[in-house]
Amino acid sequence: MKFININMTDKTLRIKDVPQAYMGLGGRGLTSTVINAEVPPKCDPLGPDNKLIIAPGALSGTSLVNTSRVSIGAKSPLTGTIKESNAGGTMGAALGRLGITAIIIEGQPTDDKLNTLVIDQTGTPCLVPADELKGMRTYAAAGKLLNEYGEKNSILIIGPAGEYKLKSASIQATDVDNRPCRAAGRGGLGAVMASKGLKAVVVSQEGKNADAIADPEAFKEAAREFAQAIKAHPMTGQMLPALGTAGLVAPVNSMGAFPSLNATQGVMKGWEKISGEALAELIGKRGGNASHQGCSQCIVRCSNEFVDENKNYVTSSLEYETIWAMGGMTGIDDLDIIAKLDYLCDDIGVDTMNTGVGIAVAMDAGRFGFGDGKAALDLVEQIAEGTELGKILGNGPDAVGKHFNHKRVPTVKGQSIAAYDPRGMQGNAVTYATSPMGADHTAGNVIGEYVTGALDPLKPEGQVEASRNTQIAMAAVDCTGLCLLASFPLTTPEGGMAFLKVMNAKFGLQLGPDDIPAMGIRVLKEELAFNQKAGITKEQDRLPEFFYKEPLPPHNKVVLITNEEMDGALNF
Amino acid sequence: MGMDVILPDGARISDLLAHLEIPEGSGYLVSMDNRVKKPEDILKQDAVLHILPALAGG
Ligand code: SF4
């Protein structure tokens, strides 16, 4: 249990015990609590007063399966709000095994030199000059670092988009095959990392200093039960391993809620060509891997390795949200082009969702035709080249809309919506509008209620409550390091009970079922408090006007949730 | 892609799933006219149905 504090102004590094106020926190709970307590809310997100906080989940580094998420938090240059974006791969587990609760990076160098933070297998940190990595894309730079420090390291890294301090810049994380293809994509955290003069973080995966477990025997037993619950659940046991998240293309289109052609249609013409089924078939035919393990200790294997006709690696993992942003929104129905766009974004270090939506806005504005894959590839390349248009795209859909004077821009607080149209899934309208993170599906995706038929997605009734409950649950899950996609068994009695037992055995607690949502509420309160102090008002908890005015085919609905209802969503 | 399925008048979604030997609780959803249907809902003449993995999240 230790903090590593790094001040980039004078390059001092300190290892200290976790302060009492932060004891027991992990992941998003920790990043958000520290930011609310220590970051001046009105600070410049790219200035010296902002802090970049890297925290594994509370269960990361234990033997529990699927617990290698790492949360990265800061005040966001994109949304102006508090931000947590988490990534899979190997970093969460690596930090957990070293007993590192958080890395807190503050201050700002006075020169424009870049550094790499290296943490060895004893947990000792040091800063190393990284000027030779300047301008490098993430695959090449990560490869160079792994050559230098050894394969058994985990890496967080920024690409050219981060170095340009663009508002959609991501922080890329290496997967189990050492590729920087997992992303803390949202909120422009790559720009914050660059503003600290940090190109990469290299952490040994060979740590043997994980925090003690209060009751190791009970933990082992409960962890086994939870793994069984994952295997037994149809979603984590069968569907995600077979289709990955791309399996959502079919259900969301057949519900008429797949925002297409810059959110003017709810069903994409030709969606079958980019569905999870088509993706798995294509990968299978070419000899790629449609059920790949992306992250440490994962038994779900939702990831994939997309290969070209000659079986050469193109990208990993082609996910639903990227297929939507780069395919549905742009009208590009060619998986090969979408896969290349995914790779480019990872390599340049930019959020695939904000970028795909930005391209769609440019297309809708008439700058390019919908479906023009060549133009999309060229545009994304321009981000790395640093052209004027590239920088506009790299700053997100709002910047693109402003540049082309185009009003249909599907963002909230500057961040693009996700692959669920708020008019076709009214609960997600509430989440997009009210999440402290800006429009964000991982903050509270209500789709589970619709696919099970528990809630009518097109009627306003019950949506606020569904969004609230999901936002609370997600805030709690994000504290633990558990992958969101492995969290479905929490809703079954066996899975939920096993998980409670895991938490109690780890921390020597007597938590009951109500304590998990209480944890989520506590995190959301910290985040809302920060946003309020930062000057974010209720008037910003709104969707863009067109969602209230332009009915979405085929259901021809607009967003039906009133402002008063939105305001009550997170009124704790 | 697709297949024709003929069921008696008044057949329900649950009858369709039984006909296709898809066990209940296996995590599939049926949509008809872009709406998710419940097992007890009655099928419409000539309706286009999708039987899909009930995936959530992502
Ligand atoms: S389910 Fe997917 S995202 Fe989650 S841990 Fe496994 S590979 Fe990573």
XYZ file of C-alpha atoms and ligand atoms in Angstrom:
638
model
C 0.000 0.000 0.000
C 2.001 2.925 -1.208
C 1.777 6.075 -3.248
C 4.463 7.111 -5.676
C 4.423 10.908 -5.908
C 6.272 12.492 -8.781
C 6.756 16.196 -9.093
C 7.680 17.004 -12.670
C 8.644 20.595 -11.851
C 11.750 19.577 -9.939
C 11.779 15.879 -10.906
C 11.499 14.652 -7.334
C 10.116 11.193 -6.602
C 8.738 10.126 -3.257
C 7.377 6.818 -2.067
C 5.001 7.186 0.848
C 2.377 5.253 2.763
C -1.169 5.737 1.581
C -2.591 8.691 3.557
C -5.367 7.723 5.966
C -8.000 9.642 3.995
C -7.463 7.424 0.961
C -7.178 4.050 2.696
C -9.239 1.274 1.178
C -9.834 3.116 -2.080
C -8.839 1.830 -5.483
C -9.313 2.568 -9.167
C -11.806 5.303 -9.977
C -12.686 5.713 -6.292
C -9.115 6.688 -5.605
C -8.471 8.861 -8.665
C -11.688 10.822 -8.179
C -11.249 11.273 -4.418
C -7.675 12.521 -4.820
C -8.637 14.890 -7.634
C -11.532 16.336 -5.659
C -9.314 16.834 -2.621
C -6.117 18.040 -4.260
C -6.688 19.531 -7.720
C -7.838 23.176 -7.843
C -11.159 22.783 -9.688
C -10.697 25.824 -11.887
C -7.137 24.983 -12.870
C -5.916 24.757 -16.445
C -6.122 21.009 -17.237
C -2.809 21.290 -19.076
C -1.144 23.460 -16.454
C 1.045 22.612 -13.444
C -1.833 22.416 -10.940
C -3.598 19.488 -12.546
C -2.601 16.002 -11.392
C -2.507 12.793 -13.385
C -3.342 9.842 -11.208
C -2.769 6.227 -12.191
C -4.433 3.703 -9.896
C -5.003 -0.041 -10.200
C -8.284 -1.376 -8.854
C -8.631 -2.465 -5.243
C -8.489 -6.124 -6.333
C -5.794 -5.736 -9.019
C -2.708 -7.794 -8.267
C -4.698 -10.499 -6.481
C -5.358 -13.902 -8.042
C -8.963 -12.971 -8.871
C -9.616 -13.297 -12.603
C -10.261 -10.266 -14.829
C -8.962 -7.646 -12.426
C -6.299 -5.871 -14.473
C -8.048 -2.573 -15.103
C -6.046 0.550 -14.415
C -7.857 3.820 -13.775
C -6.327 7.043 -14.983
C -7.767 10.296 -13.717
C -7.263 14.060 -14.033
C -9.238 17.174 -14.796
C -10.080 16.700 -18.462
C -8.984 19.161 -21.156
C -11.849 17.868 -23.296
C -14.791 18.127 -20.930
C -13.517 20.512 -18.264
C -14.858 17.999 -15.730
C -13.273 15.403 -13.532
C -12.313 12.395 -15.606
C -11.560 8.756 -15.092
C -10.786 6.551 -18.036
C -9.724 2.984 -17.463
C -7.797 0.550 -19.594
C -7.245 -3.191 -19.601
C -4.041 -4.901 -20.609
C -1.363 -5.718 -18.065
C -0.817 -2.474 -16.138
C -3.476 -2.909 -13.429
C -2.140 -6.306 -12.397
C 1.503 -5.135 -12.648
C 0.938 -2.211 -10.276
C -1.124 -4.382 -7.924
C 1.632 -6.983 -7.688
C 4.039 -4.227 -6.656
C 1.702 -3.040 -3.917
C 1.394 0.364 -5.604
C -1.961 1.979 -4.815
C -1.401 5.010 -7.032
C 1.124 6.983 -9.001
C 0.442 10.698 -8.648
C 2.098 12.939 -11.205
C 2.020 16.672 -10.577
C 3.771 19.916 -11.462
C 5.163 20.732 -14.868
C 8.662 20.800 -16.323
C 9.981 24.147 -17.480
C 11.598 22.645 -20.574
C 9.895 20.699 -23.357
C 11.857 17.526 -22.809
C 10.127 14.176 -22.460
C 10.702 11.547 -19.800
C 9.882 7.934 -19.116
C 8.930 6.814 -15.643
C 10.376 3.378 -14.953
C 9.322 1.255 -11.974
C 11.361 -1.915 -11.492
C 10.404 -5.223 -9.865
C 11.212 -3.887 -6.397
C 8.801 -1.007 -6.919
C 11.576 1.585 -7.166
C 10.718 4.458 -9.508
C 13.082 6.558 -11.590
C 12.725 9.154 -14.338
C 14.717 8.619 -17.499
C 15.118 11.147 -20.345
C 13.034 10.055 -23.322
C 13.908 12.551 -26.007
C 14.707 9.781 -28.475
C 11.014 8.799 -28.278
C 9.788 12.268 -29.188
C 7.227 12.227 -31.987
C 7.222 8.433 -32.116
C 4.020 6.520 -32.526
C 3.012 4.145 -29.784
C 3.777 0.754 -31.393
C 7.333 1.734 -32.321
C 8.007 3.541 -29.051
C 6.599 0.732 -26.896
C 8.672 -1.783 -28.877
C 11.810 0.253 -28.229
C 11.100 0.449 -24.496
C 10.414 -3.274 -24.264
C 13.711 -3.965 -26.028
C 15.478 -1.796 -23.553
C 13.772 -2.844 -20.311
C 12.662 -6.379 -21.161
C 9.495 -8.082 -22.287
C 8.157 -8.548 -18.779
C 7.166 -4.942 -18.428
C 3.859 -3.204 -18.845
C 3.677 0.134 -20.605
C 1.465 3.206 -20.685
C 2.387 5.483 -23.550
C 1.257 8.508 -25.535
C 1.612 9.087 -29.257
C 1.904 12.206 -31.416
C -1.667 13.271 -30.555
C -0.710 13.454 -26.892
C 2.462 15.337 -27.647
C 0.424 17.906 -29.611
C -1.787 18.098 -26.493
C -4.922 17.401 -28.508
C -8.161 17.052 -26.580
C -8.914 13.523 -27.822
C -5.428 12.193 -27.042
C -5.451 8.781 -25.385
C -3.065 6.942 -23.127
C -2.373 3.541 -24.658
C -1.711 0.460 -22.517
C 0.056 -2.721 -23.580
C -1.899 -5.976 -23.738
C -0.660 -9.464 -22.816
C 1.176 -9.594 -26.165
C 2.938 -6.305 -25.410
C 1.055 -4.274 -27.995
C -0.098 -0.780 -27.017
C -3.583 -1.538 -28.236
C -5.667 -1.061 -25.084
C -6.633 2.514 -24.353
C -7.636 4.898 -21.650
C -9.197 6.649 -24.567
C -11.597 9.193 -23.259
C -11.230 12.733 -22.040
C -7.865 13.713 -23.512
C -5.756 12.253 -20.714
C -2.908 11.730 -23.197
C -2.634 15.517 -23.428
C -2.429 15.786 -19.627
C 0.355 13.183 -19.596
C 2.217 15.174 -22.256
C 1.747 18.375 -20.261
C 3.662 16.661 -17.456
C 6.559 15.931 -19.836
C 5.860 12.219 -19.648
C 5.987 10.025 -22.763
C 5.713 6.621 -21.106
C 5.387 4.687 -17.876
C 7.186 1.334 -17.759
C 6.267 -0.983 -14.887
C 7.703 -4.411 -14.147
C 5.224 -7.269 -14.286
C 7.442 -9.297 -11.958
C 6.498 -7.658 -8.678
C 5.947 -9.941 -5.701
C 4.858 -7.406 -3.197
C 1.079 -7.315 -3.507
C -0.872 -6.028 -0.522
C -1.714 -8.685 2.055
C -5.054 -10.468 1.884
C -6.918 -10.507 5.203
C -8.182 -14.075 4.854
C -6.240 -15.852 2.073
C -8.113 -19.162 2.303
C -11.553 -17.567 2.125
C -10.305 -15.368 -0.705
C -9.113 -18.352 -2.731
C -12.429 -20.112 -2.305
C -14.517 -17.048 -3.185
C -12.290 -16.220 -6.176
C -12.864 -19.743 -7.483
C -16.626 -19.323 -7.069
C -16.566 -16.019 -8.935
C -14.574 -17.537 -11.804
C -17.189 -20.290 -12.000
C -19.959 -17.692 -12.128
C -18.174 -16.000 -15.054
C -17.976 -19.283 -16.926
C -21.618 -20.105 -16.175
C -23.074 -16.774 -17.344
C -24.181 -16.851 -21.008
C -22.656 -13.443 -21.695
C -19.200 -14.020 -20.221
C -19.145 -17.768 -20.791
C -20.310 -17.864 -24.407
C -21.234 -14.647 -26.173
C -18.295 -12.393 -25.435
C -15.755 -15.167 -26.135
C -17.471 -15.909 -29.468
C -18.240 -12.433 -30.769
C -16.483 -9.945 -28.505
C -18.163 -6.611 -27.894
C -18.769 -6.447 -31.671
C -21.656 -8.828 -31.004
C -23.623 -5.689 -30.095
C -23.822 -4.462 -33.697
C -26.738 -6.800 -34.451
C -28.914 -6.241 -31.371
C -28.497 -2.453 -31.312
C -29.303 -2.167 -35.028
C -32.302 -4.398 -34.662
C -33.498 -2.182 -31.861
C -33.142 0.860 -34.141
C -30.685 2.594 -31.826
C -27.392 2.387 -33.737
C -26.520 6.037 -34.438
C -25.595 6.045 -38.105
C -24.499 8.649 -40.657
C -23.787 11.150 -37.909
C -26.826 10.104 -35.877
C -29.391 10.701 -38.598
C -30.434 7.026 -38.785
C -31.015 4.384 -36.119
C -30.301 1.424 -38.363
C -27.212 1.369 -40.558
C -27.819 0.134 -44.064
C -25.581 -2.904 -44.469
C -24.787 -3.331 -40.766
C -24.545 -7.076 -41.356
C -21.208 -6.448 -43.088
C -19.644 -5.007 -39.944
C -21.407 -7.156 -37.345
C -19.693 -9.282 -34.725
C -20.731 -12.353 -36.647
C -19.126 -11.036 -39.864
C -16.029 -10.009 -37.930
C -15.601 -13.412 -36.269
C -16.125 -15.164 -39.582
C -13.609 -12.988 -41.404
C -10.992 -13.336 -38.688
C -11.573 -17.094 -38.548
C -11.289 -17.473 -42.314
C -8.035 -15.537 -42.420
C -6.455 -17.347 -39.497
C -6.533 -14.512 -36.959
C -7.839 -14.910 -33.429
C -11.467 -14.099 -32.717
C -11.236 -15.035 -29.035
C -8.077 -13.417 -27.798
C -6.954 -12.738 -24.245
C -6.289 -9.020 -24.126
C -5.706 -8.511 -20.435
C -3.867 -10.215 -17.577
C -5.790 -13.009 -15.838
C -8.731 -12.781 -18.232
C -10.883 -15.871 -18.666
C -13.529 -14.182 -20.825
C -11.336 -13.418 -23.862
C -13.515 -10.787 -25.516
C -10.550 -9.456 -27.486
C -9.631 -10.297 -31.077
C -6.630 -10.075 -33.376
C -7.632 -8.761 -36.774
C -5.385 -9.897 -39.629
C -5.292 -9.050 -43.320
C -5.646 -11.468 -46.237
C -2.016 -12.501 -45.832
C -2.544 -13.220 -42.146
C -0.528 -10.144 -41.157
C -1.516 -8.400 -37.945
C -3.649 -5.298 -38.467
C -5.054 -4.449 -35.038
C -6.275 -5.699 -31.702
C -8.896 -5.506 -30.420
C -11.540 -4.324 -32.836
C -14.318 -3.305 -30.450
C -17.984 -2.450 -30.839
C -17.587 1.246 -30.056
C -14.847 1.642 -32.670
C -16.790 -0.309 -35.303
C -19.685 2.032 -34.614
C -17.740 5.315 -34.604
C -15.573 4.472 -37.609
C -18.265 2.448 -39.400
C -21.827 3.280 -38.426
C -21.306 7.004 -37.981
C -19.247 7.400 -41.159
C -21.128 4.900 -43.320
C -17.933 2.909 -43.924
C -19.072 -0.703 -44.131
C -15.684 -2.292 -44.791
C -14.111 -4.070 -41.811
C -10.628 -3.860 -43.353
C -10.793 -0.069 -43.435
C -12.317 0.124 -39.951
C -9.546 -2.135 -38.615
C -6.886 0.101 -40.192
C -8.507 3.170 -38.666
C -8.488 1.454 -35.275
C -4.800 0.644 -35.601
C -3.964 4.185 -36.698
C -5.791 5.703 -33.737
C -3.986 3.402 -31.285
C -0.658 4.125 -32.954
C -1.161 7.898 -33.016
C -2.695 7.783 -29.540
C -6.155 9.198 -30.067
C -9.640 8.142 -28.931
C -11.319 6.054 -31.658
C -14.789 7.213 -30.596
C -14.218 10.961 -30.562
C -12.222 10.639 -33.774
C -14.776 8.557 -35.664
C -17.537 10.910 -34.591
C -15.406 13.903 -35.605
C -14.975 12.395 -39.087
C -18.735 11.789 -39.264
C -19.408 15.443 -38.398
C -17.014 16.529 -41.183
C -18.824 14.206 -43.594
C -22.230 15.447 -42.508
C -21.016 19.011 -43.024
C -20.337 18.085 -46.637
C -16.534 18.145 -46.458
C -16.372 14.451 -47.469
C -18.973 11.955 -48.583
C -20.346 9.433 -46.111
C -18.670 6.077 -46.650
C -15.408 7.548 -47.956
C -12.883 5.260 -46.279
C -9.911 6.753 -48.079
C -10.753 10.230 -46.794
C -11.146 8.869 -43.257
C -7.731 7.179 -43.349
C -6.151 10.331 -44.706
C -7.788 12.491 -42.053
C -6.559 10.312 -39.196
C -3.028 10.341 -40.668
C -3.235 14.115 -40.620
C -3.546 14.009 -36.826
C -0.052 12.494 -36.649
C 1.266 14.918 -39.240
C -0.033 17.828 -37.201
C -1.784 19.569 -40.087
C -4.397 22.172 -39.269
C -7.247 19.808 -40.138
C -5.538 16.995 -38.262
C -5.369 19.099 -35.126
C -9.004 20.100 -35.485
C -10.027 16.444 -35.739
C -7.744 15.530 -32.844
C -9.520 18.084 -30.695
C -12.798 16.212 -31.105
C -16.226 16.588 -32.712
C -16.952 20.004 -31.160
C -13.833 21.443 -32.781
C -14.808 19.862 -36.106
C -18.358 21.213 -35.854
C -17.080 24.678 -35.077
C -14.604 24.612 -37.954
C -17.235 23.589 -40.510
C -19.955 25.642 -38.858
C -22.066 22.510 -38.538
C -24.628 22.173 -35.774
C -25.322 18.420 -35.619
C -22.556 17.419 -33.206
C -23.427 14.496 -30.916
C -21.438 15.340 -27.808
C -22.094 16.211 -24.185
C -19.548 18.447 -22.468
C -17.389 18.055 -25.568
C -17.199 14.283 -25.486
C -18.896 12.188 -28.152
C -21.801 9.957 -27.329
C -21.302 6.207 -27.690
C -22.904 3.588 -29.916
C -26.414 3.836 -28.463
C -28.601 6.644 -29.738
C -30.243 8.483 -26.837
C -33.499 8.700 -28.821
C -33.609 4.922 -29.304
C -32.443 4.156 -25.764
C -33.826 6.898 -23.570
C -31.991 5.745 -20.464
C -28.673 6.345 -22.150
C -29.857 9.910 -22.814
C -29.894 10.354 -19.042
C -26.444 8.818 -18.641
C -24.900 10.909 -21.418
C -26.385 14.101 -20.032
C -25.739 13.609 -16.341
C -22.602 11.496 -15.972
C -19.885 13.558 -14.293
C -17.627 12.400 -17.152
C -19.504 13.854 -20.137
C -21.208 11.518 -22.615
C -19.872 8.103 -21.697
C -21.322 4.626 -22.108
C -19.102 2.958 -19.519
C -20.464 5.374 -16.909
C -23.910 3.768 -17.006
C -25.099 1.881 -20.045
C -28.747 0.951 -19.668
C -28.831 -1.447 -22.627
C -29.023 -4.470 -20.313
C -32.527 -3.378 -19.303
C -33.620 -3.282 -22.934
C -32.158 -6.528 -24.216
C -33.790 -8.394 -21.378
C -37.102 -6.659 -22.054
C -37.215 -5.251 -18.516
C -37.673 -1.686 -19.767
C -39.142 -0.145 -22.926
C -36.274 1.858 -24.446
C -38.582 4.338 -26.183
C -40.727 5.474 -23.270
C -39.535 8.014 -20.705
C -40.870 6.062 -17.722
C -38.271 4.331 -15.591
C -35.276 5.681 -17.518
C -33.952 8.079 -14.897
C -33.970 5.392 -12.251
C -32.364 2.849 -14.585
C -29.602 5.289 -15.503
C -29.030 6.250 -11.872
C -28.763 2.628 -10.756
C -26.399 1.746 -13.579
C -24.229 4.812 -12.972
C -23.952 3.827 -9.301
C -23.115 0.214 -10.135
C -20.491 1.213 -12.701
C -18.843 3.679 -10.320
C -18.525 0.827 -7.810
C -17.172 -1.687 -10.341
C -14.623 0.876 -11.540
C -13.141 0.946 -8.036
C -12.294 -2.733 -8.005
C -10.209 -3.282 -11.134
C -12.779 -5.790 -12.366
C -13.334 -5.569 -16.094
C -16.773 -4.186 -16.885
C -17.291 -7.057 -19.301
C -16.623 -9.610 -16.583
C -19.086 -7.911 -14.248
C -22.286 -9.452 -15.664
C -22.248 -12.361 -13.166
C -22.586 -9.758 -10.383
C -26.262 -9.659 -11.264
C -26.740 -13.367 -10.502
C -27.170 -14.508 -6.889
C -24.126 -16.822 -7.029
C -21.880 -14.274 -8.749
C -22.975 -11.386 -6.538
C -22.415 -13.396 -3.377
C -19.021 -14.693 -4.526
C -17.891 -11.153 -5.278
C -18.966 -9.885 -1.861
C -17.048 -12.737 -0.262
C -13.981 -11.827 -2.325
C -14.118 -8.211 -1.094
C -14.661 -9.247 2.508
C -11.834 -11.789 2.434
C -9.456 -9.307 0.810
C -10.081 -6.454 3.205
C -11.266 -8.272 6.339
C -14.641 -6.547 6.132
C -18.253 -7.548 6.656
C -19.774 -5.849 3.631
C -23.373 -6.583 2.767
C -25.091 -6.230 -0.625
C -26.004 -2.579 0.064
C -22.410 -1.568 0.659
C -21.429 -1.967 -2.985
C -23.887 0.680 -4.274
C -22.908 2.847 -1.298
C -19.351 2.779 -2.619
C -20.596 3.878 -6.058
C -22.604 6.755 -4.588
C -19.604 7.921 -2.600
C -17.498 8.084 -5.781
C -20.176 9.913 -7.766
C -20.550 12.463 -4.967
C -16.819 13.218 -5.086
C -17.018 13.691 -8.843
C -20.117 15.875 -8.767
C -18.591 18.005 -6.023
C -15.479 18.604 -8.108
C -17.509 19.496 -11.191
C -19.629 21.933 -9.244
C -16.548 23.705 -7.909
C -15.119 23.705 -11.451
C -18.160 25.714 -12.538
C -20.077 22.962 -14.332
C -23.783 23.755 -14.052
C -27.007 21.808 -14.513
C -27.495 23.634 -17.817
C -24.543 21.636 -19.114
C -26.271 18.372 -18.171
C -28.143 18.513 -21.439
C -27.923 16.828 -24.799
C -27.410 18.828 -27.998
C -30.608 20.373 -29.300
C -31.006 18.096 -32.300
C -31.615 15.093 -30.064
C -34.752 16.884 -28.808
C -35.837 18.126 -32.239
C -34.856 15.607 -34.927
C -36.761 12.320 -34.669
C -34.576 9.252 -35.254
C -35.806 6.678 -37.773
C -37.068 3.973 -37.620
C -38.910 4.761 -34.367
C -39.038 8.491 -35.073
C -38.594 9.462 -31.465
C -36.775 12.384 -29.915
C -35.337 12.463 -26.406
C -38.340 12.530 -24.088
C -36.670 13.073 -20.723
C -37.374 16.545 -19.370
C -34.723 18.834 -17.925
C -36.289 18.484 -14.465
C -36.023 14.711 -14.705
C -32.405 14.972 -15.820
C -31.663 17.210 -12.854
C -33.036 14.618 -10.460
C -30.936 11.758 -11.811
C -27.946 12.128 -9.504
C -29.528 14.214 -6.799
C -27.941 12.416 -3.865
C -29.117 -14.526 -44.710
C -32.328 -15.673 -43.114
C -34.824 -18.472 -42.977
C -38.588 -18.884 -43.175
C -40.341 -20.338 -40.170
C -43.992 -21.298 -40.300
C -45.871 -21.376 -37.023
C -49.619 -21.548 -36.305
C -51.665 -18.350 -35.888
C -51.393 -16.899 -32.408
C -47.961 -18.410 -31.830
C -45.794 -16.620 -29.325
C -42.099 -15.722 -29.205
C -41.620 -18.625 -26.792
C -43.082 -21.007 -29.397
C -40.604 -19.730 -31.950
C -37.683 -20.301 -29.601
C -38.970 -23.786 -28.794
C -39.348 -24.514 -32.515
C -35.733 -23.492 -33.072
C -34.649 -25.477 -30.004
C -33.215 -22.415 -28.281
C -33.551 -23.027 -24.543
C -34.999 -20.301 -22.352
C -32.392 -18.350 -20.384
C -29.703 -19.067 -22.971
C -29.121 -15.359 -23.453
C -30.798 -14.724 -26.784
C -33.260 -11.965 -27.535
C -35.854 -11.763 -30.253
C -36.636 -8.493 -31.954
C -39.618 -7.897 -34.207
C -40.007 -4.613 -36.105
C -37.026 -3.164 -34.250
C -38.504 -3.864 -30.824
C -37.279 -6.391 -28.286
C -40.065 -8.863 -27.596
C -40.915 -10.869 -24.510
C -41.506 -14.670 -24.630
C -45.271 -14.176 -24.200
C -45.630 -11.687 -27.090
C -47.594 -12.901 -30.091
C -45.857 -13.137 -33.463
C -47.141 -11.036 -36.346
C -47.914 -12.354 -39.802
C -44.923 -11.909 -42.167
C -42.852 -10.232 -39.500
C -39.087 -9.990 -39.899
C -37.503 -11.251 -36.733
C -33.974 -11.120 -35.449
C -32.728 -13.643 -32.949
C -29.693 -12.114 -31.388
C -27.199 -12.547 -28.616
C -28.512 -10.454 -25.737
C -25.204 -8.702 -25.283
C -24.922 -5.711 -23.049
C -22.049 -3.420 -22.238
C -18.998 -2.842 -24.436
S -13.140 -9.437 -21.141
Fe -11.974 -8.347 -22.719
S -11.547 -6.305 -21.869
Fe -12.214 -7.634 -20.179
S -10.320 -8.447 -19.292
Fe -10.954 -9.915 -20.862
S -9.939 -9.342 -22.792
Fe -9.786 -7.605 -21.328
